[in-house]
N, CA, C and O atoms as a DFTB+ gen file, in Angstrom:
636 C
 N C O
     1  1      91.406     176.987     156.541
     2  2      90.730     175.695     156.491
     3  2      90.204     175.328     157.876
     4  3      90.956     175.309     158.850
     5  1      88.926     175.043     157.952
     6  2      88.322     174.658     159.224
     7  2      88.507     173.176     159.519
     8  3      88.547     172.767     160.679
     9  1      88.617     172.382     158.473
    10  2      88.775     170.934     158.607
    11  2      90.158     170.568     158.075
    12  3      90.451     170.752     156.894
    13  1      90.999     170.050     158.961
    14  2      92.370     169.699     158.605
    15  2      92.721     168.393     159.320
    16  3      93.259     168.420     160.427
    17  1      92.419     167.244     158.691
    18  2      92.597     165.959     159.372
    19  2      94.056     165.539     159.534
    20  3      94.956     166.036     158.857
    21  1      94.245     164.616     160.450
    22  2      95.531     163.933     160.619
    23  2      95.503     162.751     159.646
    24  3      94.803     161.767     159.882
    25  1      96.253     162.851     158.573
    26  2      96.202     161.839     157.520
    27  2      96.734     160.482     157.985
    28  3      96.305     159.447     157.476
    29  1      97.649     160.474     158.931
    30  2      98.137     159.193     159.463
    31  2      97.039     158.476     160.232
    32  3      96.839     157.274     160.053
    33  1      96.325     159.205     161.089
    34  2      95.200     158.603     161.827
    35  2      94.123     158.131     160.867
    36  3      93.579     157.037     161.011
    37  1      93.829     158.952     159.906
    38  2      92.769     158.627     158.942
    39  2      93.135     157.373     158.159
    40  3      92.290     156.504     157.943
    41  1      94.378     157.278     157.739
    42  2      94.828     156.084     157.019
    43  2      94.716     154.848     157.903
    44  3      94.328     153.782     157.426
    45  1      95.048     154.976     159.175
    46  2      94.890     153.846     160.108
    47  2      93.429     153.400     160.167
    48  3      93.136     152.205     160.184
    49  1      92.530     154.364     160.198
    50  2      91.104     154.033     160.252
    51  2      90.667     153.312     158.975
    52  3      89.953     152.312     159.036
    53  1      91.094     153.817     157.837
    54  2      90.723     153.193     156.565
    55  2      91.244     151.756     156.509
    56  3      90.525     150.842     156.105
    57  1      92.489     151.569     156.913
    58  2      93.073     150.220     156.884
    59  2      92.352     149.281     157.853
    60  3      92.182     148.098     157.558
    61  1      91.933     149.795     158.991
    62  2      91.215     148.972     159.967
    63  2      89.819     148.598     159.474
    64  3      89.415     147.439     159.574
    65  1      89.092     149.561     158.951
    66  2      87.692     149.328     158.638
    67  2      87.423     148.905     157.204
    68  3      86.498     148.132     156.955
    69  1      88.201     149.389     156.270
    70  2      87.993     149.012     154.873
    71  2      88.972     147.931     154.439
    72  3      88.640     147.076     153.617
    73  1      90.175     147.971     154.991
    74  2      91.198     147.034     154.554
    75  2      91.534     147.272     153.088
    76  3      91.098     148.262     152.501
    77  1      92.290     146.387     152.508
    78  2      92.632     146.481     151.098
    79  2      92.096     145.250     150.391
    80  3      92.344     144.115     150.799
    81  1      91.366     145.498     149.334
    82  2      90.853     144.404     148.503
    83  2      91.170     144.754     147.058
    84  3      90.717     145.771     146.535
    85  1      91.972     143.878     146.411
    86  2      92.407     144.197     145.052
    87  2      91.364     143.873     143.989
    88  3      91.520     144.262     142.832
    89  1      90.312     143.173     144.366
    90  2      89.259     142.815     143.417
    91  2      87.955     143.478     143.841
    92  3      87.651     143.558     145.031
    93  1      87.185     143.953     142.864
    94  2      85.914     144.618     143.148
    95  2      84.968     143.670     143.892
    96  3      84.924     142.471     143.621
    97  1      84.220     144.238     144.831
    98  2      83.237     143.478     145.607
    99  2      82.034     144.368     145.873
   100  3      82.134     145.595     145.834
   101  1      80.903     143.744     146.142
   102  2      79.710     144.498     146.523
   103  2      79.730     144.727     148.020
   104  3      79.757     143.774     148.798
   105  1      79.718     145.983     148.425
   106  2      79.663     146.292     149.852
   107  2      78.236     146.024     150.342
   108  3      77.354     145.750     149.529
   109  1      77.995     146.098     151.659
   110  2      76.640     145.830     152.165
   111  2      75.557     146.734     151.571
   112  3      74.380     146.371     151.563
   113  1      75.951     147.902     151.079
   114  2      74.980     148.804     150.443
   115  2      74.778     148.480     148.972
   116  3      74.102     149.213     148.250
   117  1      75.378     147.361     148.533
   118  2      75.253     146.895     147.143
   119  2      75.903     147.863     146.148
   120  3      75.405     148.065     145.041
   121  1      77.017     148.449     146.565
   122  2      77.797     149.342     145.710
   123  2      79.126     148.650     145.430
   124  3      79.768     148.138     146.348
   125  1      79.540     148.633     144.163
   126  2      80.825     148.030     143.818
   127  2      81.941     148.883     144.404
   128  3      81.977     150.102     144.238
   129  1      82.846     148.204     145.095
   130  2      83.908     148.842     145.867
   131  2      85.210     148.098     145.629
   132  3      85.202     146.914     145.293
   133  1      86.334     148.792     145.802
   134  2      87.639     148.173     145.557
   135  2      88.716     148.924     146.332
   136  3      88.485     150.035     146.811
   137  1      89.883     148.318     146.451
   138  2      91.020     148.985     147.084
   139  2      90.765     149.242     148.545
   140  3      90.480     148.315     149.303
   141  1      90.865     150.505     148.954
   142  2      90.618     150.919     150.337
   143  2      89.241     151.561     150.470
   144  3      89.099     152.608     151.101
   145  1      88.236     150.939     149.882
   146  2      86.880     151.453     149.987
   147  2      86.482     152.391     148.866
   148  3      85.501     153.123     148.997
   149  1      87.217     152.388     147.770
   150  2      86.892     153.274     146.644
   151  2      85.703     152.733     145.850
   152  3      85.576     151.529     145.632
   153  1      84.856     153.636     145.435
   154  2      83.732     153.268     144.571
   155  2      83.941     153.810     143.160
   156  3      83.102     153.616     142.279
   157  1      85.067     154.492     142.955
   158  2      85.397     155.041     141.641
   159  2      86.733     154.466     141.195
   160  3      87.695     154.432     141.962
   161  1      86.780     154.019     139.955
   162  2      88.005     153.484     139.359
   163  2      88.691     154.646     138.635
   164  3      88.315     155.004     137.519
   165  1      89.695     155.222     139.283
   166  2      90.372     156.400     138.733
   167  2      91.211     156.050     137.505
   168  3      91.453     156.912     136.660
   169  1      91.648     154.823     137.398
   170  2      92.427     154.406     136.238
   171  2      91.539     154.347     134.999
   172  3      91.911     154.836     133.932
   173  1      90.352     153.737     135.153
   174  2      89.418     153.603     134.029
   175  2      88.501     154.826     133.880
   176  3      87.772     154.951     132.896
   177  1      88.550     155.727     134.876
   178  2      87.714     156.942     134.873
   179  2      86.212     156.618     134.811
   180  3      85.474     157.135     133.972
   181  1      85.795     155.740     135.737
   182  2      84.389     155.339     135.829
   183  2      84.151     154.724     137.206
   184  3      85.088     154.489     137.968
   185  1      82.889     154.471     137.504
   186  2      82.564     153.778     138.754
   187  2      83.164     152.381     138.724
   188  3      83.356     151.804     137.654
   189  1      83.460     151.839     139.894
   190  2      83.963     150.476     140.010
   191  2      82.897     149.514     139.493
   192  3      81.703     149.698     139.732
   193  1      83.351     148.493     138.784
   194  2      82.450     147.479     138.237
   195  2      82.947     146.093     138.623
   196  3      84.105     145.913     139.001
   197  1      82.056     145.127     138.522
   198  2      82.429     143.728     138.738
   199  2      83.600     143.398     137.820
   200  3      83.616     143.802     136.657
   201  1      84.570     142.670     138.340
   202  2      85.720     142.259     137.549
   203  2      86.897     143.216     137.595
   204  3      87.969     142.889     137.086
   205  1      86.727     144.402     138.198
   206  2      87.838     145.350     138.302
   207  2      88.893     144.830     139.284
   208  3      88.578     144.169     140.274
   209  1      90.136     145.146     138.980
   210  2      91.272     144.840     139.857
   211  2      92.076     146.112     140.056
   212  3      92.089     146.987     139.190
   213  1      92.744     146.217     141.189
   214  2      93.589     147.369     141.480
   215  2      94.836     146.887     142.222
   216  3      94.774     145.950     143.018
   217  1      95.954     147.531     141.953
   218  2      97.174     147.213     142.702
   219  2      97.175     148.020     143.994
   220  3      96.422     148.984     144.132
   221  1      98.008     147.630     144.924
   222  2      98.143     148.360     146.188
   223  2      98.600     149.793     145.922
   224  3      98.116     150.728     146.562
   225  1      99.521     149.968     144.990
   226  2     100.023     151.303     144.649
   227  2      98.919     152.169     144.064
   228  3      98.785     153.335     144.437
   229  1      98.129     151.615     143.154
   230  2      97.013     152.368     142.571
   231  2      95.991     152.735     143.649
   232  3      95.520     153.871     143.707
   233  1      95.656     151.772     144.494
   234  2      94.657     152.004     145.539
   235  2      95.106     153.106     146.497
   236  3      94.294     153.931     146.917
   237  1      96.393     153.124     146.845
   238  2      96.915     154.173     147.726
   239  2      96.814     155.534     147.045
   240  3      96.497     156.531     147.695
   241  1      97.081     155.582     145.755
   242  2      96.967     156.831     144.994
   243  2      95.509     157.289     144.941
   244  3      95.223     158.472     145.127
   245  1      94.601     156.369     144.692
   246  2      93.173     156.703     144.666
   247  2      92.729     157.243     146.022
   248  3      91.969     158.208     146.095
   249  1      93.209     156.613     147.097
   250  2      92.833     157.031     148.445
   251  2      93.284     158.475     148.688
   252  3      92.535     159.267     149.258
   253  1      94.501     158.820     148.260
   254  2      94.979     160.195     148.431
   255  2      94.104     161.180     147.653
   256  3      93.802     162.268     148.144
   257  1      93.703     160.801     146.454
   258  2      92.812     161.643     145.645
   259  2      91.482     161.835     146.368
   260  3      90.962     162.949     146.435
   261  1      90.937     160.758     146.905
   262  2      89.659     160.834     147.617
   263  2      89.793     161.645     148.898
   264  3      88.874     162.380     149.258
   265  1      90.913     161.525     149.587
   266  2      91.146     162.324     150.788
   267  2      91.038     163.816     150.454
   268  3      90.380     164.573     151.168
   269  1      91.679     164.221     149.380
   270  2      91.653     165.639     148.996
   271  2      90.231     166.117     148.741
   272  3      89.850     167.207     149.170
   273  1      89.449     165.305     148.046
   274  2      88.073     165.693     147.745
   275  2      87.208     165.727     149.001
   276  3      86.393     166.635     149.162
   277  1      87.370     164.764     149.883
   278  2      86.589     164.749     151.124
   279  2      86.911     165.983     151.963
   280  3      86.003     166.622     152.495
   281  1      88.175     166.319     152.084
   282  2      88.571     167.495     152.865
   283  2      88.012     168.766     152.221
   284  3      87.530     169.657     152.921
   285  1      88.074     168.851     150.911
   286  2      87.513     170.010     150.209
   287  2      86.025     170.150     150.525
   288  3      85.558     171.237     150.864
   289  1      85.284     169.045     150.412
   290  2      83.848     169.078     150.679
   291  2      83.550     169.382     152.142
   292  3      82.641     170.157     152.438
   293  1      84.292     168.791     153.045
   294  2      84.088     169.057     154.473
   295  2      84.258     170.542     154.757
   296  3      83.514     171.113     155.555
   297  1      85.230     171.168     154.110
   298  2      85.464     172.594     154.328
   299  2      84.395     173.474     153.707
   300  3      84.269     174.641     154.080
   301  1      83.627     172.945     152.774
   302  2      82.491     173.688     152.227
   303  2      81.380     173.764     153.276
   304  3      80.733     174.801     153.421
   305  1      81.160     172.679     153.999
   306  2      80.001     172.583     154.890
   307  2      80.304     172.819     156.367
   308  3      79.388     173.120     157.132
   309  1      81.544     172.694     156.784
   310  2      81.908     172.953     158.179
   311  2      82.515     174.347     158.246
   312  3      83.554     174.615     157.642
   313  1      81.859     175.226     158.985
   314  2      82.286     176.628     159.025
   315  2      83.028     176.992     160.304
   316  3      83.508     178.119     160.434
   317  1      83.130     176.074     161.239
   318  2      83.848     176.314     162.495
   319  2      85.143     175.508     162.500
   320  3      85.160     174.367     162.037
   321  1      86.221     176.082     163.015
   322  2      87.487     175.340     163.072
   323  2      87.381     174.123     163.990
   324  3      86.868     174.212     165.106
   325  1      87.876     172.986     163.498
   326  2      87.899     171.748     164.266
   327  2      89.340     171.374     164.584
   328  3      90.270     171.789     163.893
   329  1      89.511     170.584     165.638
   330  2      90.833     170.031     165.929
   331  2      91.162     168.991     164.866
   332  3      90.296     168.596     164.086
   333  1      92.419     168.549     164.840
   334  2      92.783     167.507     163.867
   335  2      92.014     166.222     164.128
   336  3      91.593     165.556     163.181
   337  1      91.821     165.859     165.388
   338  2      91.076     164.638     165.708
   339  2      89.620     164.767     165.257
   340  3      89.077     163.843     164.651
   341  1      88.993     165.892     165.544
   342  2      87.615     166.115     165.114
   343  2      87.533     166.095     163.590
   344  3      86.625     165.492     163.017
   345  1      88.484     166.756     162.943
   346  2      88.522     166.782     161.483
   347  2      88.652     165.378     160.911
   348  3      87.984     165.034     159.936
   349  1      89.504     164.578     161.513
   350  2      89.728     163.206     161.042
   351  2      88.457     162.389     161.167
   352  3      88.093     161.654     160.249
   353  1      87.776     162.514     162.308
   354  2      86.535     161.770     162.527
   355  2      85.475     162.159     161.503
   356  3      84.818     161.290     160.930
   357  1      85.307     163.450     161.271
   358  2      84.312     163.931     160.312
   359  2      84.677     163.480     158.897
   360  3      83.811     163.040     158.140
   361  1      85.943     163.588     158.545
   362  2      86.374     163.190     157.195
   363  2      86.195     161.695     156.972
   364  3      85.796     161.278     155.885
   365  1      86.483     160.886     157.983
   366  2      86.281     159.450     157.813
   367  2      84.799     159.138     157.659
   368  3      84.423     158.266     156.875
   369  1      83.961     159.846     158.401
   370  2      82.516     159.667     158.272
   371  2      82.082     159.970     156.837
   372  3      81.341     159.196     156.232
   373  1      82.544     161.090     156.301
   374  2      82.177     161.468     154.930
   375  2      82.764     160.474     153.934
   376  3      82.086     160.086     152.982
   377  1      83.999     160.060     154.134
   378  2      84.649     159.087     153.247
   379  2      83.825     157.803     153.188
   380  3      83.632     157.227     152.117
   381  1      83.350     157.369     154.329
   382  2      82.614     156.114     154.413
   383  2      81.178     156.235     153.894
   384  3      80.704     155.348     153.184
   385  1      80.493     157.303     154.235
   386  2      79.070     157.429     153.892
   387  2      78.791     158.249     152.649
   388  3      77.738     158.102     152.029
   389  1      79.726     159.113     152.279
   390  2      79.492     160.017     151.160
   391  2      78.939     161.342     151.651
   392  3      78.272     161.407     152.683
   393  1      79.223     162.389     150.906
   394  2      78.799     163.723     151.325
   395  2      77.273     163.849     151.354
   396  3      76.734     164.545     152.215
   397  1      76.576     163.196     150.438
   398  2      75.115     163.266     150.424
   399  2      74.505     162.721     151.703
   400  3      73.597     163.329     152.269
   401  1      74.998     161.582     152.158
   402  2      74.485     160.999     153.402
   403  2      74.907     161.822     154.613
   404  3      74.151     161.935     155.578
   405  1      76.105     162.398     154.572
   406  2      76.535     163.293     155.649
   407  2      75.552     164.453     155.777
   408  3      75.155     164.815     156.885
   409  1      75.164     165.027     154.655
   410  2      74.276     166.185     154.678
   411  2      72.844     165.824     155.067
   412  3      72.061     166.708     155.416
   413  1      72.492     164.541     155.013
   414  2      71.170     164.108     155.472
   415  2      71.110     164.038     156.996
   416  3      70.024     163.993     157.574
   417  1      72.271     164.029     157.645
   418  2      72.312     164.049     159.117
   419  2      72.247     165.500     159.575
   420  3      72.135     166.418     158.763
   421  1      72.319     165.690     160.877
   422  2      72.377     167.038     161.442
   423  2      73.798     167.379     161.890
   424  3      74.014     168.384     162.568
   425  1      74.765     166.540     161.510
   426  2      76.136     166.747     161.980
   427  2      76.681     168.122     161.625
   428  3      77.246     168.801     162.484
   429  1      76.523     168.543     160.380
   430  2      77.074     169.852     160.004
   431  2      76.386     170.973     160.779
   432  3      77.042     171.932     161.187
   433  1      75.075     170.865     160.987
   434  2      74.359     171.888     161.758
   435  2      74.870     171.946     163.194
   436  3      75.170     173.025     163.707
   437  1      74.970     170.789     163.841
   438  2      75.437     170.753     165.226
   439  2      76.860     171.290     165.340
   440  3      77.153     172.096     166.222
   441  1      77.737     170.847     164.455
   442  2      79.144     171.258     164.500
   443  2      79.263     172.768     164.288
   444  3      80.039     173.430     164.977
   445  1      78.507     173.307     163.349
   446  2      78.629     174.730     163.032
   447  2      78.079     175.647     164.117
   448  3      78.459     176.815     164.189
   449  1      77.192     175.133     164.957
   450  2      76.675     175.930     166.070
   451  2      77.582     175.779     167.289
   452  3      77.953     176.766     167.924
   453  1      77.935     174.524     167.611
   454  2      78.778     174.247     168.780
   455  2      79.504     172.937     168.535
   456  3      78.911     171.865     168.650
   457  1      80.778     173.016     168.200
   458  2      81.524     171.798     167.833
   459  2      81.678     170.806     168.986
   460  3      82.204     169.711     168.786
   461  1      81.226     171.174     170.193
   462  2      81.256     170.250     171.338
   463  2      79.863     169.805     171.757
   464  3      79.698     169.222     172.828
   465  1      78.872     170.068     170.941
   466  2      77.492     169.679     171.242
   467  2      77.427     168.158     171.424
   468  3      77.834     167.422     170.526
   469  1      76.926     167.673     172.561
   470  2      76.863     166.229     172.792
   471  2      75.988     165.480     171.793
   472  3      76.120     164.265     171.647
   473  1      75.101     166.186     171.107
   474  2      74.278     165.531     170.093
   475  2      75.120     165.031     168.919
   476  3      74.709     164.119     168.202
   477  1      76.293     165.623     168.724
   478  2      77.194     165.167     167.657
   479  2      77.588     163.718     167.919
   480  3      77.625     162.899     167.001
   481  1      77.881     163.413     169.172
   482  2      78.277     162.052     169.558
   483  2      77.180     161.056     169.194
   484  3      77.455     160.024     168.580
   485  1      75.949     161.360     169.568
   486  2      74.825     160.460     169.300
   487  2      74.539     160.359     167.805
   488  3      74.268     159.272     167.296
   489  1      74.599     161.476     167.107
   490  2      74.327     161.484     165.663
   491  2      75.392     160.685     164.918
   492  3      75.084     159.914     164.009
   493  1      76.643     160.878     165.316
   494  2      77.731     160.171     164.647
   495  2      77.643     158.668     164.912
   496  3      77.811     157.857     164.002
   497  1      77.379     158.310     166.161
   498  2      77.302     156.896     166.534
   499  2      76.074     156.197     165.974
   500  3      76.099     154.987     165.749
   501  1      75.001     156.943     165.746
   502  2      73.731     156.302     165.443
   503  2      73.273     156.334     164.000
   504  3      72.172     155.871     163.703
   505  1      74.083     156.866     163.089
   506  2      73.629     156.976     161.708
   507  2      74.474     156.117     160.778
   508  3      75.668     155.912     161.000
   509  1      73.829     155.626     159.743
   510  2      74.534     154.844     158.727
   511  2      74.993     153.488     159.211
   512  3      76.066     153.021     158.830
   513  1      74.198     152.855     160.042
   514  2      74.594     151.574     160.642
   515  2      73.960     150.357     159.990
   516  3      74.317     149.226     160.318
   517  1      73.035     150.570     159.081
   518  2      72.259     149.438     158.560
   519  2      72.446     149.252     157.054
   520  3      72.827     150.168     156.325
   521  1      72.163     148.032     156.630
   522  2      72.148     147.749     155.195
   523  2      70.774     148.145     154.654
   524  3      69.951     148.701     155.381
   525  1      70.535     147.861     153.395
   526  2      69.274     148.276     152.765
   527  2      68.051     147.572     153.333
   528  3      66.925     148.038     153.152
   529  1      68.262     146.461     154.013
   530  2      67.148     145.723     154.618
   531  2      66.916     146.126     156.068
   532  3      66.010     145.609     156.721
   533  1      67.738     147.057     156.577
   534  2      67.589     147.511     157.948
   535  2      68.380     146.713     158.971
   536  3      68.242     146.943     160.173
   537  1      69.203     145.782     158.517
   538  2      70.029     145.003     159.432
   539  2      71.220     145.830     159.910
   540  3      71.912     146.448     159.101
   541  1      71.459     145.843     161.215
   542  2      72.603     146.571     161.765
   543  2      73.884     145.834     161.384
   544  3      73.996     144.622     161.570
   545  1      74.839     146.579     160.852
   546  2      76.126     146.015     160.447
   547  2      77.156     146.290     161.534
   548  3      77.486     147.443     161.812
   549  1      77.656     145.230     162.144
   550  2      78.578     145.364     163.277
   551  2      79.827     146.163     162.923
   552  3      80.311     146.951     163.736
   553  1      80.353     145.965     161.714
   554  2      81.548     146.699     161.303
   555  2      81.308     148.201     161.261
   556  3      82.168     148.988     161.658
   557  1      80.135     148.592     160.777
   558  2      79.804     150.014     160.737
   559  2      79.554     150.560     162.137
   560  3      79.877     151.712     162.426
   561  1      78.990     149.747     162.988
   562  2      78.781     150.178     164.372
   563  2      80.125     150.440     165.047
   564  3      80.283     151.428     165.764
   565  1      81.097     149.544     164.814
   566  2      82.454     149.744     165.350
   567  2      83.074     151.024     164.788
   568  3      83.703     151.798     165.509
   569  1      82.882     151.225     163.491
   570  2      83.470     152.413     162.847
   571  2      82.857     153.690     163.413
   572  3      83.584     154.633     163.726
   573  1      81.528     153.739     163.550
   574  2      80.879     154.939     164.093
   575  2      81.314     155.196     165.534
   576  3      81.525     156.345     165.923
   577  1      81.449     154.133     166.327
   578  2      81.937     154.305     167.700
   579  2      83.348     154.886     167.698
   580  3      83.667     155.767     168.496
   581  1      84.179     154.390     166.803
   582  2      85.550     154.879     166.685
   583  2      85.544     156.358     166.291
   584  3      86.274     157.161     166.873
   585  1      84.732     156.710     165.315
   586  2      84.655     158.103     164.861
   587  2      84.193     159.016     165.992
   588  3      84.795     160.063     166.231
   589  1      83.130     158.624     166.686
   590  2      82.593     159.453     167.774
   591  2      83.610     159.589     168.901
   592  3      83.787     160.673     169.456
   593  1      84.273     158.494     169.236
   594  2      85.292     158.540     170.284
   595  2      86.444     159.462     169.877
   596  3      86.895     160.286     170.673
   597  1      86.914     159.323     168.644
   598  2      88.007     160.175     168.165
   599  2      87.579     161.642     168.178
   600  3      88.356     162.510     168.576
   601  1      86.371     161.918     167.754
   602  2      85.883     163.293     167.717
   603  2      85.895     163.930     169.100
   604  3      86.310     165.079     169.250
   605  1      85.439     163.183     170.123
   606  2      85.291     163.770     171.450
   607  2      86.469     163.579     172.391
   608  3      86.622     164.343     173.344
   609  1      87.303     162.581     172.145
   610  2      88.430     162.357     173.071
   611  2      89.785     162.580     172.419
   612  3      90.787     162.759     173.111
   613  1      89.821     162.569     171.099
   614  2      91.100     162.686     170.406
   615  2      91.877     161.375     170.369
   616  3      93.012     161.329     169.894
   617  1      91.256     160.307     170.876
   618  2      91.914     159.002     170.942
   619  2      91.321     158.057     169.901
   620  3      90.105     157.971     169.733
   621  1      92.203     157.359     169.216
   622  2      91.788     156.369     168.226
   623  2      91.648     155.027     168.925
   624  3      92.634     154.448     169.381
   625  1      90.395     154.528     169.009
   626  2      90.117     153.230     169.633
   627  2      89.271     152.412     168.668
   628  3      88.219     152.860     168.212
   629  1      89.741     151.212     168.366
   630  2      89.030     150.363     167.416
   631  2      88.066     149.372     168.060
   632  3      87.412     148.607     167.352
   633  1      87.967     149.371     169.372
   634  2      87.085     148.403     170.041
   635  2      85.636     148.814     169.967
   636  3      84.768     148.109     170.480
């Protein structure tokens, strides 16, 4: 496995940036979301919808399921071994943006050629920061900074 995240660090990031919400809400991208940032209701076996509720226990279980899928997908597209910190940063990016949006960036290309390429820092920090109207979302900017910092320094910083 080339991508092997630190699940404790990753969980800290999810709790910081997504938090826990037991009732479905529309995220800035206008996608129904619940729990720790889930867009799929694993109990009902469908996408999250208005009016959905989730318990903390269910949400934690869903998050573990999503972690497994994100790591599986990351290992499909990342062909070079990453450190746990780098893996965690990449996995959180995919968890937050989705694999389709990850593949629209050049992150996988840069990582697979040189996992220390400084362009990774700029690409990670500068993508997926806006809502559908083009407004920069401060929370996403903080998250991307955290991901880029973790990727290059191995340190988790939420500022």
